[in-house]
């Protein structure tokens, strides 16, 4: 060995010992080839779309678990294994069993299925037979923060509530989406036994009634608790249905009310007042139930600091997709889910490799979680959030990856939820290290912060962000926003979300962009893991008031 080389090595060792350039010398970088390898396997036809509870998803989970085990990580489940098995119930509506009728004095009006109403399977019971009086409750919302109480002065105990689909436009988008997700809970808390939802002209613009009929035969799923009962849901709500507005008009007319006048109020962004409706409603249906299991995969890198190692940073991505297609127009039946979410899972695995390659573990522990059932309603995330392997107060933050679109060299990053906690500052620092800008939410009307797995942890008080590729491309010849929009319109939840189709339309998958995304994800988690102050909910955030705790909120 030549003397100059020896001198260089000695100088490097001196700098390392002084701590002046340790991050540059010791911090690993993501490798696009590893990301390509993981993504290609997870999006292969062999896995048949990785549907929740399917053999294909089981294969994907085994692959993920063995990759994480091979890195030297520990099983992160409560029993020390890599699997947190999620018990699930799958429900299907028995064809021809759904019936709905109104009785006004001595007149009975039978509604036709599905032209005038439709109903999904019941996850609570196999047989529904409900007859009850009805109460109109407007949108069915309650919020002290926004001065809303659509149940004010209304007695809905033992009754079926009739509510309008959608939400008031005047509410901020994320808060509006959250309150919309709470409609069922608001009704149950006040003693309702069923829900009828009325389709509105505004809903028809964005989700036509006819489009909903395409999903009539779709099964419903929920996770089960230790007693074998649905972990989410309300047993006292015995039935529900969705009404076409023309069918609903006769219901309101029987009470001397005009549904068209109520729709006119909505156009003025006014809040319709509730009232008791005449007559009773009868609902009937039969459902079949099947119990299945599907795993969350959990792997742990224990922390190194004696006082902080019991605190955990959660890195997550969902590994499931939507399985096989029923589209008779194509021979391609596999919904491969290359971008949604083989890409996110591949980046999660590569992030785990970077942490495993560190010369010393970070201060806090890192938990890598590949979640099942996202496409079925965030089920794996909800089960994990309600059954974490450590006390939920020990989960200091969650960084979630869902559908990073690796079709262009992104120049900016979106972190949904960044404005709600100090995690936003962490994301900005990590992105800047890679020359990437943190951009504001380009689709606030979509309320995406409430629509992926991280939100189940948010509901348990854990600050979280959801990372997505931004709409700006580093290549001036490519419009990132147009590519993202094109992907969403042409390939999202379709068999063409596969590598050959995407490369035909957009050119080679940008695994190099995936490596940049990985490095940012890694730096976010490393920052949180090594910083004494855990992330805090922002003082002015609506979600701080709903979910924050004194130990993780700005005072």
Coordinates of C-alpha atoms in Angstrom, one line a residue:
X1 CA 0.0 0.0 0.0
X2 CA 1.4 3.4 -1.0
X3 CA 2.1 6.0 1.7
X4 CA -0.4 8.7 0.4
X5 CA -3.2 6.1 0.8
X6 CA -2.1 5.4 4.3
X7 CA -2.1 9.1 5.1
X8 CA -5.5 9.6 3.6
X9 CA -6.9 6.7 5.7
X10 CA -5.3 8.1 8.8
X11 CA -6.8 11.5 8.1
X12 CA -10.2 10.0 7.5
X13 CA -10.0 8.1 10.8
X14 CA -9.0 11.3 12.7
X15 CA -12.0 13.2 11.2
X16 CA -14.3 10.3 12.1
X17 CA -13.0 10.2 15.7
X18 CA -13.5 14.0 16.0
X19 CA -17.1 13.6 14.8
X20 CA -16.6 16.3 12.1
X21 CA -17.7 14.2 9.1
X22 CA -19.2 11.1 10.7
X23 CA -22.6 11.4 9.0
X24 CA -20.9 11.6 5.5
X25 CA -18.7 8.6 6.2
X26 CA -21.1 6.4 8.1
X27 CA -24.5 7.2 6.6
X28 CA -25.5 4.6 4.0
X29 CA -27.3 5.6 0.7
X30 CA -30.2 3.8 -1.0
X31 CA -29.5 1.6 -4.0
X32 CA -32.0 1.7 -6.9
X33 CA -31.3 -1.9 -7.7
X34 CA -32.6 -3.1 -4.4
X35 CA -35.8 -1.1 -4.9
X36 CA -36.2 -2.5 -8.4
X37 CA -35.8 -6.0 -7.1
X38 CA -38.4 -5.6 -4.3
X39 CA -40.9 -3.8 -6.5
X40 CA -40.6 -6.3 -9.4
X41 CA -41.3 -9.2 -7.1
X42 CA -44.2 -7.6 -5.2
X43 CA -45.9 -6.5 -8.5
X44 CA -45.5 -9.8 -10.3
X45 CA -48.5 -11.7 -11.7
X46 CA -47.6 -14.6 -9.4
X47 CA -49.0 -12.7 -6.4
X48 CA -52.3 -12.2 -8.1
X49 CA -52.8 -8.6 -6.9
X50 CA -52.0 -9.2 -3.2
X51 CA -55.7 -9.1 -2.1
X52 CA -56.2 -9.0 1.7
X53 CA -56.4 -12.6 3.0
X54 CA -55.3 -14.1 -0.3
X55 CA -52.5 -16.6 -0.9
X56 CA -50.8 -13.9 -3.1
X57 CA -50.7 -11.4 -0.2
X58 CA -49.5 -14.2 2.1
X59 CA -46.6 -14.8 -0.3
X60 CA -45.8 -11.0 -0.3
X61 CA -45.9 -11.0 3.5
X62 CA -43.5 -13.9 3.7
X63 CA -41.1 -12.2 1.3
X64 CA -41.2 -9.0 3.3
X65 CA -40.7 -10.8 6.6
X66 CA -37.7 -12.8 5.3
X67 CA -36.1 -9.7 3.8
X68 CA -36.4 -7.9 7.1
X69 CA -35.1 -10.9 9.0
X70 CA -32.2 -11.2 6.7
X71 CA -31.1 -7.7 7.6
X72 CA -30.7 -8.8 11.2
X73 CA -33.8 -7.1 12.5
X74 CA -35.9 -8.6 15.3
X75 CA -39.5 -9.6 15.0
X76 CA -41.6 -6.7 16.1
X77 CA -44.9 -8.3 17.0
X78 CA -45.9 -8.7 20.7
X79 CA -44.9 -12.4 20.6
X80 CA -41.5 -11.6 19.1
X81 CA -42.3 -12.9 15.7
X82 CA -42.5 -10.9 12.4
X83 CA -46.2 -11.5 12.0
X84 CA -49.1 -9.7 13.7
X85 CA -52.0 -11.8 12.4
X86 CA -55.1 -9.8 11.8
X87 CA -58.4 -11.7 12.3
X88 CA -60.9 -10.6 9.7
X89 CA -64.6 -11.1 8.8
X90 CA -65.6 -11.0 5.1
X91 CA -69.2 -10.3 4.4
X92 CA -71.2 -10.7 1.2
X93 CA -74.8 -9.7 0.5
X94 CA -77.0 -12.6 -0.4
X95 CA -78.4 -11.8 -3.9
X96 CA -82.0 -10.7 -3.9
X97 CA -82.2 -10.4 -0.1
X98 CA -82.1 -6.6 0.2
X99 CA -85.6 -5.0 0.6
X100 CA -86.7 -1.6 1.8
X101 CA -90.2 -0.1 2.2
X102 CA -91.9 2.9 3.8
X103 CA -95.3 2.7 5.5
X104 CA -97.4 5.9 5.7
X105 CA -100.6 5.2 7.6
X106 CA -102.2 2.4 5.6
X107 CA -100.0 2.9 2.5
X108 CA -96.8 0.9 1.9
X109 CA -94.3 2.0 -0.7
X110 CA -91.8 -0.7 -1.8
X111 CA -88.5 0.5 -3.3
X112 CA -86.8 -1.3 -6.1
X113 CA -83.2 -2.5 -5.7
X114 CA -80.8 -1.2 -6.9
X115 CA -82.6 1.5 -9.0
X116 CA -84.1 3.3 -5.9
X117 CA -81.8 2.1 -3.1
X118 CA -78.9 -0.2 -2.5
X119 CA -77.4 -1.7 0.6
X120 CA -74.2 -3.5 1.4
X121 CA -73.7 -6.6 3.5
X122 CA -73.9 -6.5 7.2
X123 CA -70.7 -7.1 9.1
X124 CA -72.6 -7.4 12.4
X125 CA -75.2 -10.0 11.7
X126 CA -76.2 -12.4 8.9
X127 CA -79.9 -11.4 9.0
X128 CA -81.3 -7.9 9.2
X129 CA -85.0 -7.2 9.9
X130 CA -85.6 -3.7 11.1
X131 CA -88.7 -1.6 11.4
X132 CA -88.5 1.8 13.0
X133 CA -89.7 5.5 12.8
X134 CA -87.4 8.0 11.0
X135 CA -85.8 11.4 11.8
X136 CA -84.1 13.7 9.3
X137 CA -80.8 14.9 10.7
X138 CA -79.4 17.1 7.9
X139 CA -75.8 16.1 7.3
X140 CA -75.7 14.2 10.6
X141 CA -72.7 16.1 11.9
X142 CA -71.6 17.2 15.4
X143 CA -68.6 19.5 16.1
X144 CA -68.1 21.9 18.9
X145 CA -65.1 23.4 17.1
X146 CA -67.3 24.4 14.1
X147 CA -70.5 25.0 16.0
X148 CA -72.3 22.1 14.5
X149 CA -75.0 19.9 16.0
X150 CA -77.4 18.5 13.5
X151 CA -79.0 16.4 16.3
X152 CA -79.9 19.4 18.5
X153 CA -83.4 19.0 19.9
X154 CA -84.0 15.7 18.1
X155 CA -84.7 12.4 19.7
X156 CA -83.3 9.6 17.6
X157 CA -83.3 6.9 20.2
X158 CA -84.6 3.7 18.6
X159 CA -85.1 5.4 15.3
X160 CA -83.6 5.3 11.8
X161 CA -81.8 8.6 11.0
X162 CA -82.1 10.0 7.5
X163 CA -79.1 12.0 6.5
X164 CA -77.7 13.8 3.4
X165 CA -74.7 12.4 1.7
X166 CA -71.6 14.6 1.6
X167 CA -70.5 17.5 3.8
X168 CA -70.8 21.3 4.0
X169 CA -68.4 23.0 1.6
X170 CA -67.6 25.7 4.1
X171 CA -65.6 23.3 6.3
X172 CA -61.9 23.0 5.8
X173 CA -61.2 19.9 3.7
X174 CA -59.3 17.7 6.1
X175 CA -61.6 18.5 9.0
X176 CA -64.6 18.0 6.8
X177 CA -63.3 14.5 5.8
X178 CA -62.7 13.5 9.4
X179 CA -66.2 14.7 10.5
X180 CA -67.7 12.8 7.5
X181 CA -66.0 9.6 8.7
X182 CA -67.7 10.1 12.1
X183 CA -71.3 10.3 10.8
X184 CA -72.0 6.7 11.8
X185 CA -70.5 7.1 15.2
X186 CA -72.5 10.3 15.8
X187 CA -75.7 8.5 15.0
X188 CA -74.9 5.5 17.2
X189 CA -73.9 7.6 20.2
X190 CA -77.3 9.2 20.1
X191 CA -79.2 5.9 20.1
X192 CA -80.1 5.5 16.4
X193 CA -80.7 1.9 15.2
X194 CA -80.2 2.5 11.5
X195 CA -79.1 5.0 8.8
X196 CA -80.6 6.0 5.5
X197 CA -78.3 8.2 3.3
X198 CA -79.8 10.4 0.6
X199 CA -77.9 11.0 -2.6
X200 CA -77.7 14.7 -3.4
X201 CA -77.2 16.7 -6.7
X202 CA -73.7 17.7 -5.4
X203 CA -72.7 14.1 -4.9
X204 CA -74.0 13.3 -8.4
X205 CA -71.4 15.7 -9.9
X206 CA -68.5 13.8 -8.3
X207 CA -69.8 10.3 -7.8
X208 CA -72.9 9.5 -9.8
X209 CA -75.4 7.2 -8.3
X210 CA -75.0 4.8 -11.3
X211 CA -71.3 4.5 -10.6
X212 CA -71.9 3.1 -7.2
X213 CA -73.9 0.3 -8.7
X214 CA -70.7 -1.1 -10.2
X215 CA -69.6 -2.2 -6.7
X216 CA -72.8 -3.8 -5.5
X217 CA -71.2 -7.3 -5.2
X218 CA -68.1 -6.1 -3.5
X219 CA -67.5 -7.8 -0.1
X220 CA -67.1 -5.8 3.1
X221 CA -64.4 -6.6 5.7
X222 CA -63.7 -5.7 9.3
X223 CA -61.2 -6.9 11.9
X224 CA -62.4 -8.9 14.8
X225 CA -61.6 -8.4 18.5
X226 CA -60.6 -11.1 21.0
X227 CA -64.3 -12.0 21.4
X228 CA -64.7 -12.6 17.7
X229 CA -66.8 -9.4 17.2
X230 CA -66.1 -6.5 14.8
X231 CA -63.5 -4.2 16.1
X232 CA -65.0 -1.3 14.4
X233 CA -68.7 -0.7 14.1
X234 CA -71.8 -0.4 16.3
X235 CA -74.0 -3.4 17.0
X236 CA -77.0 -1.2 17.8
X237 CA -77.0 0.0 14.2
X238 CA -79.0 -2.8 12.7
X239 CA -79.3 -1.7 9.1
X240 CA -78.7 1.0 6.5
X241 CA -79.3 1.9 2.9
X242 CA -78.4 4.5 0.3
X243 CA -81.4 6.2 -1.4
X244 CA -81.7 7.6 -4.9
X245 CA -83.1 11.2 -4.5
X246 CA -86.2 10.5 -6.5
X247 CA -87.1 7.7 -4.0
X248 CA -86.3 10.0 -1.1
X249 CA -88.5 12.8 -2.4
X250 CA -91.7 10.7 -1.7
X251 CA -90.4 10.1 1.8
X252 CA -90.1 13.8 2.5
X253 CA -93.3 14.7 0.7
X254 CA -95.2 12.3 3.1
X255 CA -94.1 14.6 5.9
X256 CA -95.1 17.8 4.0
X257 CA -91.5 18.7 3.2
X258 CA -89.8 19.3 -0.1
X259 CA -86.5 17.6 -0.7
X260 CA -85.9 20.0 -3.6
X261 CA -86.0 22.9 -1.2
X262 CA -83.5 21.2 1.1
X263 CA -81.2 20.7 -2.0
X264 CA -81.6 24.4 -2.7
X265 CA -80.4 25.2 0.8
X266 CA -77.3 23.1 0.1
X267 CA -76.6 25.1 -3.0
X268 CA -76.5 28.2 -0.7
X269 CA -74.2 26.4 1.7
X270 CA -76.9 26.6 4.3
X271 CA -77.4 24.0 7.0
X272 CA -80.8 22.2 6.8
X273 CA -82.6 21.8 10.1
X274 CA -83.7 18.3 11.2
X275 CA -87.2 17.1 11.9
X276 CA -89.2 14.0 12.6
X277 CA -90.5 12.2 9.5
X278 CA -93.9 10.5 9.1
X279 CA -94.2 6.8 8.8
X280 CA -91.8 3.9 9.4
X281 CA -89.1 2.2 7.4
X282 CA -88.6 -1.5 7.1
X283 CA -85.2 -2.9 6.1
X284 CA -84.3 -6.5 5.3
X285 CA -81.2 -8.3 4.1
X286 CA -79.2 -11.5 4.4
X287 CA -75.4 -11.7 4.5
X288 CA -72.9 -14.5 4.5
X289 CA -69.9 -14.3 6.8
X290 CA -66.4 -15.8 6.4
X291 CA -63.5 -15.5 8.8
X292 CA -60.0 -15.1 7.4
X293 CA -56.7 -13.9 8.7
X294 CA -54.1 -11.7 7.1
X295 CA -50.7 -10.5 8.5
X296 CA -49.2 -7.2 9.3
X297 CA -45.4 -7.7 9.1
X298 CA -43.5 -6.0 11.9
X299 CA -39.7 -5.8 12.3
X300 CA -37.8 -3.9 15.1
X301 CA -34.4 -2.2 15.3
X302 CA -34.0 -1.7 19.0
X303 CA -32.7 1.7 20.1
X304 CA -29.4 2.3 21.8
X305 CA -30.2 5.0 24.3
X306 CA -31.1 3.6 27.8
X307 CA -33.7 6.3 28.4
X308 CA -35.1 6.6 24.8
X309 CA -35.0 3.0 23.4
X310 CA -38.5 2.2 24.7
X311 CA -39.9 4.9 22.5
X312 CA -40.6 3.9 18.9
X313 CA -40.6 5.6 15.5
X314 CA -43.0 3.7 13.2
X315 CA -42.3 3.5 9.5
X316 CA -45.2 2.0 7.5
X317 CA -46.5 1.1 4.1
X318 CA -49.4 -1.1 3.0
X319 CA -48.5 -4.4 1.2
X320 CA -51.9 -5.3 0.0
X321 CA -53.7 -4.4 -3.2
X322 CA -57.1 -5.2 -4.7
X323 CA -56.5 -8.7 -6.2
X324 CA -58.0 -9.9 -9.4
X325 CA -60.2 -7.8 -11.8
X326 CA -63.7 -8.7 -13.1
X327 CA -63.4 -6.5 -16.2
X328 CA -64.6 -8.6 -19.2
X329 CA -63.1 -6.1 -21.6
X330 CA -59.5 -7.3 -21.0
X331 CA -57.7 -10.6 -20.6
X332 CA -55.4 -9.0 -18.0
X333 CA -57.1 -9.9 -14.7
X334 CA -54.3 -9.1 -12.2
X335 CA -54.3 -5.8 -10.4
X336 CA -50.6 -5.8 -9.8
X337 CA -50.4 -2.5 -7.8
X338 CA -46.9 -1.6 -8.9
X339 CA -47.1 2.0 -7.7
X340 CA -50.0 1.2 -5.2
X341 CA -48.2 0.1 -3.2
X342 CA -45.4 -2.2 -4.2
X343 CA -43.4 1.0 -4.7
X344 CA -44.0 2.1 -1.1
X345 CA -43.2 -1.3 0.3
X346 CA -40.0 -1.5 -1.7
X347 CA -38.9 1.8 -0.3
X348 CA -39.8 0.7 3.2
X349 CA -37.6 -2.4 2.8
X350 CA -34.7 -0.3 1.4
X351 CA -35.1 2.1 4.3
X352 CA -34.8 -0.9 6.7
X353 CA -31.6 -1.9 4.9
X354 CA -30.1 1.6 5.5
X355 CA -30.9 1.4 9.2
X356 CA -29.5 -2.1 9.5
X357 CA -26.3 -0.8 7.8
X358 CA -25.7 1.9 10.4
X359 CA -22.5 1.3 12.5
X360 CA -24.7 2.0 15.6
X361 CA -28.4 1.9 16.2
X362 CA -30.2 5.3 16.7
X363 CA -31.3 6.3 20.2
X364 CA -35.0 5.5 19.8
X365 CA -36.2 2.2 18.3
X366 CA -37.5 1.9 14.8
X367 CA -40.5 -0.3 13.9
X368 CA -41.0 -1.2 10.3
X369 CA -44.6 -2.2 9.5
X370 CA -46.0 -3.6 6.3
X371 CA -49.7 -3.3 6.7
X372 CA -52.5 -5.5 5.4
X373 CA -56.1 -4.4 4.5
X374 CA -55.5 -0.8 3.5
X375 CA -57.6 -1.2 0.4
X376 CA -60.4 -2.7 2.6
X377 CA -60.7 0.4 4.8
X378 CA -57.3 0.7 6.6
X379 CA -58.0 -2.5 8.5
X380 CA -54.5 -3.7 9.2
X381 CA -53.5 -0.2 10.4
X382 CA -56.6 0.1 12.6
X383 CA -55.8 -3.3 14.2
X384 CA -52.2 -2.3 14.7
X385 CA -53.2 1.0 16.2
X386 CA -55.6 -0.7 18.6
X387 CA -53.2 -3.6 19.4
X388 CA -49.7 -2.1 19.2
X389 CA -46.8 -4.2 20.4
X390 CA -45.9 -1.5 22.9
X391 CA -48.0 1.1 24.8
X392 CA -49.4 3.5 22.2
X393 CA -47.9 6.4 24.3
X394 CA -44.5 5.0 23.4
X395 CA -45.1 5.5 19.6
X396 CA -43.6 8.9 19.0
X397 CA -44.3 9.3 15.3
X398 CA -45.4 7.6 12.1
X399 CA -44.1 8.2 8.6
X400 CA -46.3 6.4 6.1
X401 CA -45.6 5.6 2.4
X402 CA -48.5 5.1 0.1
X403 CA -48.3 5.2 -3.7
X404 CA -45.1 7.1 -4.5
X405 CA -45.4 7.5 -8.2
X406 CA -41.9 6.7 -9.5
X407 CA -42.5 7.7 -13.1
X408 CA -40.4 10.9 -13.2
X409 CA -37.5 12.4 -11.3
X410 CA -39.5 14.3 -8.7
X411 CA -38.1 17.7 -7.5
X412 CA -40.5 18.2 -4.6
X413 CA -42.2 16.1 -2.0
X414 CA -45.6 16.2 -0.4
X415 CA -46.0 15.4 3.3
X416 CA -49.7 15.2 4.0
X417 CA -50.3 16.3 7.6
X418 CA -47.0 18.3 7.8
X419 CA -48.9 21.4 9.0
X420 CA -50.4 19.5 11.9
X421 CA -47.2 18.6 13.8
X422 CA -43.6 19.5 14.1
X423 CA -42.9 16.5 11.9
X424 CA -43.3 19.0 9.0
X425 CA -40.0 20.6 10.0
X426 CA -38.3 17.3 10.1
X427 CA -39.5 16.4 6.7
X428 CA -38.3 19.7 5.3
X429 CA -34.8 19.2 6.7
X430 CA -34.6 15.6 5.4
X431 CA -35.8 16.6 1.9
X432 CA -33.4 19.5 1.7
X433 CA -30.5 17.2 2.3
X434 CA -31.4 15.5 -1.0
X435 CA -32.0 18.8 -2.9
X436 CA -35.8 18.2 -2.7
X437 CA -38.3 20.9 -1.9
X438 CA -41.2 20.3 0.5
X439 CA -44.4 21.5 -1.2
X440 CA -47.8 22.3 0.2
X441 CA -50.7 19.9 -0.4
X442 CA -51.6 20.3 -4.1
X443 CA -55.0 18.6 -3.7
X444 CA -56.5 20.0 -0.4
X445 CA -60.0 19.3 -1.6
X446 CA -59.1 15.5 -1.6
X447 CA -58.3 15.5 2.2
X448 CA -55.7 12.9 1.6
X449 CA -54.3 13.2 5.2
X450 CA -57.4 11.3 6.4
X451 CA -57.3 8.6 3.8
X452 CA -54.3 6.3 4.4
X453 CA -53.0 4.0 7.1
X454 CA -51.2 6.6 9.2
X455 CA -54.6 8.2 10.1
X456 CA -55.5 5.2 12.3
X457 CA -52.4 6.1 14.4
X458 CA -53.4 9.7 14.3
X459 CA -56.7 8.7 15.8
X460 CA -54.7 7.1 18.7
X461 CA -52.8 10.4 19.2
X462 CA -49.6 9.7 17.3
X463 CA -48.2 12.5 15.1
X464 CA -47.9 11.3 11.6
X465 CA -47.2 12.3 8.0
X466 CA -47.9 10.6 4.7
X467 CA -45.2 11.0 2.1
X468 CA -45.9 11.3 -1.7
X469 CA -43.9 12.3 -4.7
X470 CA -44.6 16.0 -5.6
X471 CA -45.8 17.3 -8.9
X472 CA -42.6 19.0 -10.0
X473 CA -40.1 17.1 -12.2
X474 CA -36.4 17.7 -12.3
X475 CA -36.6 17.0 -16.0
X476 CA -38.0 20.1 -17.8
X477 CA -39.3 17.8 -20.6
X478 CA -41.6 16.1 -18.1
X479 CA -44.6 17.6 -16.3
X480 CA -44.7 15.7 -13.0
X481 CA -48.3 16.8 -12.3
X482 CA -49.5 15.7 -15.7
X483 CA -47.8 12.3 -15.3
X484 CA -49.2 11.9 -11.8
X485 CA -52.7 12.8 -13.0
X486 CA -52.4 10.5 -16.0
X487 CA -51.4 7.6 -13.8
X488 CA -54.3 8.2 -11.5
X489 CA -56.8 8.4 -14.4
X490 CA -55.5 5.5 -16.5
X491 CA -53.8 3.1 -14.2
X492 CA -54.9 3.5 -10.5
X493 CA -56.7 0.4 -9.3
X494 CA -56.5 -1.2 -12.7
X495 CA -54.5 -4.1 -14.1
X496 CA -52.4 -1.6 -16.0
X497 CA -50.7 -0.6 -12.8
X498 CA -47.9 -3.0 -13.7
X499 CA -44.4 -2.5 -14.8
X500 CA -44.8 -3.2 -18.6
X501 CA -47.9 -1.0 -19.0
X502 CA -46.3 1.9 -17.0
X503 CA -43.0 1.7 -18.9
X504 CA -44.9 1.6 -22.2
X505 CA -46.7 4.9 -21.3
X506 CA -44.0 6.7 -19.4
X507 CA -40.6 5.1 -20.0
X508 CA -38.5 3.2 -17.5
X509 CA -39.6 3.1 -13.9
X510 CA -37.5 5.7 -12.0
X511 CA -35.9 3.5 -9.4
X512 CA -33.3 6.3 -8.9
X513 CA -36.1 8.5 -7.8
X514 CA -37.2 5.8 -5.5
X515 CA -33.6 5.8 -4.0
X516 CA -34.0 9.6 -3.3
X517 CA -37.4 9.0 -1.7
X518 CA -35.8 6.3 0.5
X519 CA -33.0 8.5 1.6
X520 CA -35.5 11.2 2.6
X521 CA -37.6 8.6 4.5
X522 CA -34.4 7.4 6.2
X523 CA -33.3 10.9 7.2
X524 CA -36.8 11.7 8.6
X525 CA -36.8 8.6 10.9
X526 CA -33.1 9.1 11.9
X527 CA -33.8 12.7 12.9
X528 CA -36.8 11.7 15.0
X529 CA -35.0 8.8 16.5
X530 CA -32.0 10.8 17.6
X531 CA -33.7 14.1 18.7
X532 CA -34.4 14.4 22.4
X533 CA -37.7 16.2 21.9
X534 CA -40.4 13.9 20.4
X535 CA -42.6 15.3 17.6
X536 CA -45.4 17.5 18.9
X537 CA -48.9 18.3 17.6
X538 CA -49.2 22.0 16.7
X539 CA -51.1 24.1 19.1
X540 CA -53.5 25.5 16.5
X541 CA -54.3 22.2 14.7
X542 CA -57.9 20.9 14.8
X543 CA -56.5 17.4 15.2
X544 CA -54.5 18.4 18.3
X545 CA -57.7 19.3 20.0
X546 CA -59.3 15.9 19.0
X547 CA -56.4 13.5 19.4
X548 CA -53.4 15.2 21.0
X549 CA -52.2 14.4 24.5
X550 CA -50.3 16.7 27.0
X551 CA -47.1 14.8 26.5
X552 CA -47.0 15.2 22.7
X553 CA -48.7 18.6 22.0
X554 CA -47.4 22.1 22.0
X555 CA -48.5 24.0 25.2

